[in-house]
Short mmCIF file of C-alpha atoms and ligand atoms in Angstrom, two decimals:
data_model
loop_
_atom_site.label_atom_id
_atom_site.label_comp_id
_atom_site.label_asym_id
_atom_site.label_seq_id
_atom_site.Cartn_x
_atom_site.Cartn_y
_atom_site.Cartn_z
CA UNK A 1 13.07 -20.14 11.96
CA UNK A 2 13.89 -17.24 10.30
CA UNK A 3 10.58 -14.60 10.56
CA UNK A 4 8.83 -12.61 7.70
CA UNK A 5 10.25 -14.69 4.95
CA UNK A 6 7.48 -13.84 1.99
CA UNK A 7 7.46 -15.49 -1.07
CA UNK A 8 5.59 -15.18 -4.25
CA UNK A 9 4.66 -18.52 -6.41
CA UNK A 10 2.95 -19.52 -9.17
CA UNK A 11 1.33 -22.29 -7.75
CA UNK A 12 -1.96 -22.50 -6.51
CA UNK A 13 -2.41 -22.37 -2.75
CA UNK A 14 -4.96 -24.81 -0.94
CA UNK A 15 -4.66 -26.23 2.50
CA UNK A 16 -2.75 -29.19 2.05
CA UNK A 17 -1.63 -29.16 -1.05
CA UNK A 18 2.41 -28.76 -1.21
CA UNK A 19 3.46 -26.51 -3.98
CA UNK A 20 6.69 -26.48 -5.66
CA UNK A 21 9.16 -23.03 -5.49
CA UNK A 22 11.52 -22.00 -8.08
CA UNK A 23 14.99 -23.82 -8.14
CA UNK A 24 16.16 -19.97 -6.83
CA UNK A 25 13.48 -19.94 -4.01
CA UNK A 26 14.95 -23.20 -2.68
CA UNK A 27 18.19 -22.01 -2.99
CA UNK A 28 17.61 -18.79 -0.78
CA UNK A 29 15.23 -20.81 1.86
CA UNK A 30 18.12 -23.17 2.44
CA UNK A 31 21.19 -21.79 1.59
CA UNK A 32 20.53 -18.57 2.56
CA UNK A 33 17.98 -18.19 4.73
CA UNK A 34 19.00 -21.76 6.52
CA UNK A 35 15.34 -22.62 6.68
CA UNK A 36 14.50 -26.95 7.63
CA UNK A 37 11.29 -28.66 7.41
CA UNK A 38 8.54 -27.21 9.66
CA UNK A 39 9.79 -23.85 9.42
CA UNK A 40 7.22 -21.17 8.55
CA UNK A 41 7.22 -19.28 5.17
CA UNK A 42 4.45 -17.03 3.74
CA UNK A 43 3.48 -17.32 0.12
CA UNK A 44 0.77 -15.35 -2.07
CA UNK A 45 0.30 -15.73 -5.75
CA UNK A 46 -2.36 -13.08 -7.22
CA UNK A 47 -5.13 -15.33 -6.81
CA UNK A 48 -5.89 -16.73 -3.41
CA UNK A 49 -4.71 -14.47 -0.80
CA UNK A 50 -1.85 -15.02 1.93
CA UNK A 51 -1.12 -18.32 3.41
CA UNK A 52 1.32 -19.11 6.41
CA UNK A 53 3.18 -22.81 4.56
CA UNK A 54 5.72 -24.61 6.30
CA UNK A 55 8.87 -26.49 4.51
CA UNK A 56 7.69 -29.96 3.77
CA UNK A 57 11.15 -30.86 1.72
CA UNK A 58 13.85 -28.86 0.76
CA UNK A 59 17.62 -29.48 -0.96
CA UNK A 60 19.53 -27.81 -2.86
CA UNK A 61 17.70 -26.76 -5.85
CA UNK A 62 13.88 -27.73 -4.99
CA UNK A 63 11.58 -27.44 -2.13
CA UNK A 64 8.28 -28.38 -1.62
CA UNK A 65 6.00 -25.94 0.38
CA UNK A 66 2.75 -27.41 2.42
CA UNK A 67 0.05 -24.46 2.89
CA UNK A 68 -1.56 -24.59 6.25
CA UNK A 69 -3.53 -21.46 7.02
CA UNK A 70 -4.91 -18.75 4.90
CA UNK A 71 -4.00 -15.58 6.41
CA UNK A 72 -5.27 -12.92 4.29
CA UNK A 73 -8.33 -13.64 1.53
CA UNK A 74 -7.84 -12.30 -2.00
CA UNK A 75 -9.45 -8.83 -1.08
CA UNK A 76 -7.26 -6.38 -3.22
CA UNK A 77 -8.92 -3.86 -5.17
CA UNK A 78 -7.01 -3.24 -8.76
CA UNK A 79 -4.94 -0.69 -9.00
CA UNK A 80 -3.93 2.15 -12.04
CA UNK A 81 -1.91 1.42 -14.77
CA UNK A 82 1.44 2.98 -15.22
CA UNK A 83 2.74 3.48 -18.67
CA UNK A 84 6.38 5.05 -18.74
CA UNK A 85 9.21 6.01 -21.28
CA UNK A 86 11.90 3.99 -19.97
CA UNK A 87 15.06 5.98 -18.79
CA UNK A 88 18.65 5.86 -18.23
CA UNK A 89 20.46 3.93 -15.75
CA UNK A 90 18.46 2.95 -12.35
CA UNK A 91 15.49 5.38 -13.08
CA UNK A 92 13.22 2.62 -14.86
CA UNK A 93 14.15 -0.10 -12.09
CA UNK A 94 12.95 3.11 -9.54
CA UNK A 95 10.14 3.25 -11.04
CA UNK A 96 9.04 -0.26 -11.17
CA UNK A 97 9.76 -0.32 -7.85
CA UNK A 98 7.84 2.37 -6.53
CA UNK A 99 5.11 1.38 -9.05
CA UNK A 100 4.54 -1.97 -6.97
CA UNK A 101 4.66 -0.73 -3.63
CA UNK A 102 2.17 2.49 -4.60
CA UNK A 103 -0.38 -0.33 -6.16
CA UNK A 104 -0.11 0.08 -9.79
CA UNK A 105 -1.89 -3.32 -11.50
CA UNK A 106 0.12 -2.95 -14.74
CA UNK A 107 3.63 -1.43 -15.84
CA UNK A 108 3.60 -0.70 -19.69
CA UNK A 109 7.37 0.37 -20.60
CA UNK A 110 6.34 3.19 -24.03
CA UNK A 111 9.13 4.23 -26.64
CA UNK A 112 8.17 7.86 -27.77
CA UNK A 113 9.74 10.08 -29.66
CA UNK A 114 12.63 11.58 -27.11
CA UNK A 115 13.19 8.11 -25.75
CA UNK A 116 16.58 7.31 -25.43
CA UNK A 117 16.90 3.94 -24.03
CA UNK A 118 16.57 0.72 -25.85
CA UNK A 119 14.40 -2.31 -25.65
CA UNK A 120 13.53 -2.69 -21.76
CA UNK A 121 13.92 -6.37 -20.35
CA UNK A 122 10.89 -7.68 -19.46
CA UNK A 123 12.05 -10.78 -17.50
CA UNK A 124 13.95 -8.08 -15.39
CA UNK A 125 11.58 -5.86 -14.63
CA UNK A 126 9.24 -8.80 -14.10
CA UNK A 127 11.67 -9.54 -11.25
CA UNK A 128 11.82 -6.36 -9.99
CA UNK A 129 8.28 -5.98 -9.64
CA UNK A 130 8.12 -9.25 -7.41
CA UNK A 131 10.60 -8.12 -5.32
CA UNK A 132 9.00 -4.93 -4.34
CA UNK A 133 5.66 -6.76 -3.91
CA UNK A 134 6.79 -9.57 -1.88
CA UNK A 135 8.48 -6.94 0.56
CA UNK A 136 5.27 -4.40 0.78
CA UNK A 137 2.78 -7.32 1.25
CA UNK A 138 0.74 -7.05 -1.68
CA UNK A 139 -1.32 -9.56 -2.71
CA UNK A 140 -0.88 -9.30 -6.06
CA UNK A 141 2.12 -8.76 -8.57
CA UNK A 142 1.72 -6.30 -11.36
CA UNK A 143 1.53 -7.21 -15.06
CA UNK A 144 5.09 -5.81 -16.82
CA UNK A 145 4.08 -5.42 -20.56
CA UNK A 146 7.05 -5.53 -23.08
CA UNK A 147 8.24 -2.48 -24.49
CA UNK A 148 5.77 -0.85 -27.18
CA UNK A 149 5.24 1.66 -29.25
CA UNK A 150 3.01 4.85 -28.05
CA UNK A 151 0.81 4.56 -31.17
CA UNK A 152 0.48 0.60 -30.05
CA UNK A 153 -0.54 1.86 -26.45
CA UNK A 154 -3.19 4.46 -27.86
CA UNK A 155 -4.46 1.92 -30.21
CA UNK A 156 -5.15 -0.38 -27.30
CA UNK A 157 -6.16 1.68 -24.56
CA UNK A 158 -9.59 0.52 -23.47
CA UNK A 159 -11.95 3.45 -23.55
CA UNK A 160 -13.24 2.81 -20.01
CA UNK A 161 -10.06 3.61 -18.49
CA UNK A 162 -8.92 7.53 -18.39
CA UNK A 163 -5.51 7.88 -19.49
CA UNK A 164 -3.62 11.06 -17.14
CA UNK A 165 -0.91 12.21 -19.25
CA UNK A 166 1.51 14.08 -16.95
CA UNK A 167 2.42 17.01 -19.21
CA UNK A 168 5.49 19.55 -17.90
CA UNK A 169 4.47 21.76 -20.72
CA UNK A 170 1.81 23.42 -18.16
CA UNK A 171 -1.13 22.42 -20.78
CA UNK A 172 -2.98 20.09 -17.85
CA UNK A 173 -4.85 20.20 -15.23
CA UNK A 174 -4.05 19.95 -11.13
CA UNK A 175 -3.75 16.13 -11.04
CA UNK A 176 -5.47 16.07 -7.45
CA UNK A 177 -8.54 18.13 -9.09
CA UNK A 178 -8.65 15.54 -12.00
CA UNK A 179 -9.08 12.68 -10.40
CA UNK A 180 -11.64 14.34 -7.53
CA UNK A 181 -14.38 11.54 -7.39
CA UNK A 182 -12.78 9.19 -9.34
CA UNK A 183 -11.43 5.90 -8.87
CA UNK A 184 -7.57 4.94 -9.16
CA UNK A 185 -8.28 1.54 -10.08
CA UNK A 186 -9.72 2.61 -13.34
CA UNK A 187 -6.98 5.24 -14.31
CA UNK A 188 -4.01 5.05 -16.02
CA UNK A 189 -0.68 7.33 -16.10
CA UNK A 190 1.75 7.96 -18.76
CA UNK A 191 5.34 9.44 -18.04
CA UNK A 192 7.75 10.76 -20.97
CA UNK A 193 11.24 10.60 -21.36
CA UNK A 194 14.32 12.58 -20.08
CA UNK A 195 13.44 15.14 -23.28
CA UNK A 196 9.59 14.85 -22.49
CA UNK A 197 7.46 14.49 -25.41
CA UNK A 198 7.25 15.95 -28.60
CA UNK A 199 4.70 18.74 -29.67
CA UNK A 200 3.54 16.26 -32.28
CA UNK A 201 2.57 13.78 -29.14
CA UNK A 202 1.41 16.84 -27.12
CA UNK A 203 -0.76 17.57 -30.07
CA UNK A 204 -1.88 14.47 -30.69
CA UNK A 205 -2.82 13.52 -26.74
CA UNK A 206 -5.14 17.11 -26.85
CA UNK A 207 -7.49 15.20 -29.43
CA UNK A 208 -7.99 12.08 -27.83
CA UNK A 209 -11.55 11.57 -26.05
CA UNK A 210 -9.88 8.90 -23.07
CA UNK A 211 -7.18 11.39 -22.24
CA UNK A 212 -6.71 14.56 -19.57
CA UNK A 213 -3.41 16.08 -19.61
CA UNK A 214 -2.12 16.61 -16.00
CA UNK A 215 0.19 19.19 -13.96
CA UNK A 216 2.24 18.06 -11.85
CA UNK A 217 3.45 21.76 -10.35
CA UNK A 218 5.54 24.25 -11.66
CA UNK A 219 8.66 22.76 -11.09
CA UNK A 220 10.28 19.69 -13.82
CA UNK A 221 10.39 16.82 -12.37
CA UNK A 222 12.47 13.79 -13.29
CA UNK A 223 10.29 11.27 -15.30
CA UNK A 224 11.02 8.71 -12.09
CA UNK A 225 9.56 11.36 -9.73
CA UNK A 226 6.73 12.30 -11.38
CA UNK A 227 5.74 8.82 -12.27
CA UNK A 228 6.07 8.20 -7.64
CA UNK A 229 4.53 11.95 -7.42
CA UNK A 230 1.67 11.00 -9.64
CA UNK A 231 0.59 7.42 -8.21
CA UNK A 232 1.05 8.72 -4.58
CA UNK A 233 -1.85 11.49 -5.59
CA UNK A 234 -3.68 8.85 -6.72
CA UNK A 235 -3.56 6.67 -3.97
CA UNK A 236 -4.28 9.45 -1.67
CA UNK A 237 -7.04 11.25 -3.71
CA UNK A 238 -9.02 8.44 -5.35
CA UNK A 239 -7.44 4.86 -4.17
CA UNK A 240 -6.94 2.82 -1.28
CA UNK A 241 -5.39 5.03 0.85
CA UNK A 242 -7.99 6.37 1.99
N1 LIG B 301 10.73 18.15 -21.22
C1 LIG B 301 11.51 18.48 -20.05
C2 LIG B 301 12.98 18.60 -20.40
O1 LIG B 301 13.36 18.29 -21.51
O2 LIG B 301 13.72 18.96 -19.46
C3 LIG B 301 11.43 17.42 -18.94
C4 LIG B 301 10.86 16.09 -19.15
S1 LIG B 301 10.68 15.37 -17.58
C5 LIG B 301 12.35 15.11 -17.17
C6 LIG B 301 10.11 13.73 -17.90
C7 LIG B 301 8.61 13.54 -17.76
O3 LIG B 301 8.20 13.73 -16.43
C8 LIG B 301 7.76 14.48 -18.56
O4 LIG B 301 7.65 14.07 -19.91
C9 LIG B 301 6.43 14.39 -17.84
O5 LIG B 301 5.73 13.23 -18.24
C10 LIG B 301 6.87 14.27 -16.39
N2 LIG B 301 6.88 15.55 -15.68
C11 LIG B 301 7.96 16.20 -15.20
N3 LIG B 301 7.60 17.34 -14.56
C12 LIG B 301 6.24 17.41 -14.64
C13 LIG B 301 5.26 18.34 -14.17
N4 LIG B 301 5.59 19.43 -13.48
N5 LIG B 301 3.95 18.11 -14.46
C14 LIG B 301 3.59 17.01 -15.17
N6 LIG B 301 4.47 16.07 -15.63
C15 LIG B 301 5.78 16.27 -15.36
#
């Protein structure tokens, strides 16, 4: 029995009651991971916490799971949103990554002005984003938005939720000082591209009642860092690190 195998389903998870895995699931339980019936697999799916399952049927392509015990309830506080300009190469996989394993509830992938990458794939970073939480042992997989514009995002940004704008210009604030006595479930961060953003955004973000525009040091960091720099301070300062 192979330990620590984790999965992530969309099925719902009730003693007794086998639940179906994806045709790739199947195919990495038994052909990769050699797993029989009665071995031991753990599965979580957002909504009812962690559950030891053993195999109940497996071939190929399908495989039917049978959840026994519940090992962890559903006790997972949100966590911020992270909206990013998507850039070149590996960067935006890093930072979905890191995104899921620091907490973040929902990845919203922004095209601003300097952006230089096209449309991001959803159904990839989707993918991503389960990988990273089935390996940290979250109970929950962030949302991945599709790509939109930043005037969509400020349009929609719900005015209960403060929106830290991580600004190299050195117009913001000390990030850790921003968010003293705060709560990181109720933020939000945006990251801009490899050229930053424009003055007309930079402008624009100053007049906007649901925003503080954040320092991240004196130093310019690469968008991928300061989006891991940023949700790490927020974890520590005013999330569930503490
Ligand atoms: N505009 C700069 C340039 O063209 O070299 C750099 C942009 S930086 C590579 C990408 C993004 O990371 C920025 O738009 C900002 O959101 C964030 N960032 C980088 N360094 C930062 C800092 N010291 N404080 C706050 N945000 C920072």
């Amino acid at each position: 029995m192979a330990a620590g195998i984790r999965l992530y389903i969309e099925g719902d998870l009730t003693a007794g009651a086998p639940v179906a895995v994806s045709a790739d699931q199947a195919h990495y339980l038994g052909r990769v991971m050699r797993l029989g019936v009665g071995d031991a697999v753990t599965l979580f799916n957002g909504r009812d916490g962690e559950w030891r399952a053993a195999v109940a049927r497996i071939d190929k392509r399908a495989a039917d799971l049978m959840p026994e015990t519940q090992m962890r309830p559903q006790a997972e506080a949100p966590g911020p949103w992270l909206a990013f300009a998507p850039v070149k190469k590996t960067g935006t996989d890093f930072i979905v990554q890191k995104a899921t394993e620091l907490g973040v509830s929902r990845l919203i992938p922004v095209a601003t002005a300097n952006t230089q990458t096209g449309r991001t794939k959803t159904d990839r970073l989707a993918a991503t984003a389960v990988e990273a939480a089935e390996q940290c042992e979250r109970l929950s997989v962030p949302e991945v938005s599709d790509m939109q514009t930043l005037d969509a995002l400020m349009g929609a940004w719900p005015d209960d939720r403060r929106l830290f704008i991580l600004d190299e210009t050195g117009g913001g604030v000390p990030l850790a000082q921003a968010l003293a006595g705060g709560i990181a479930g109720a933020t939000g961060f945006l990251t801009g591209p490899e050229g930053g953003f424009s003055a007309r955004e930079l402008d624009r973000f100053a007049k906007l009642s649901f925003v503080t525009r954040v320092t991240l040091g004196p130093r310019i960091l690469r968008a991928e860092t300061a989006a891991l720099a940023a949700l790490v301070v927020a974890q520590a300062v005013a999330g569930d690190w503490k």
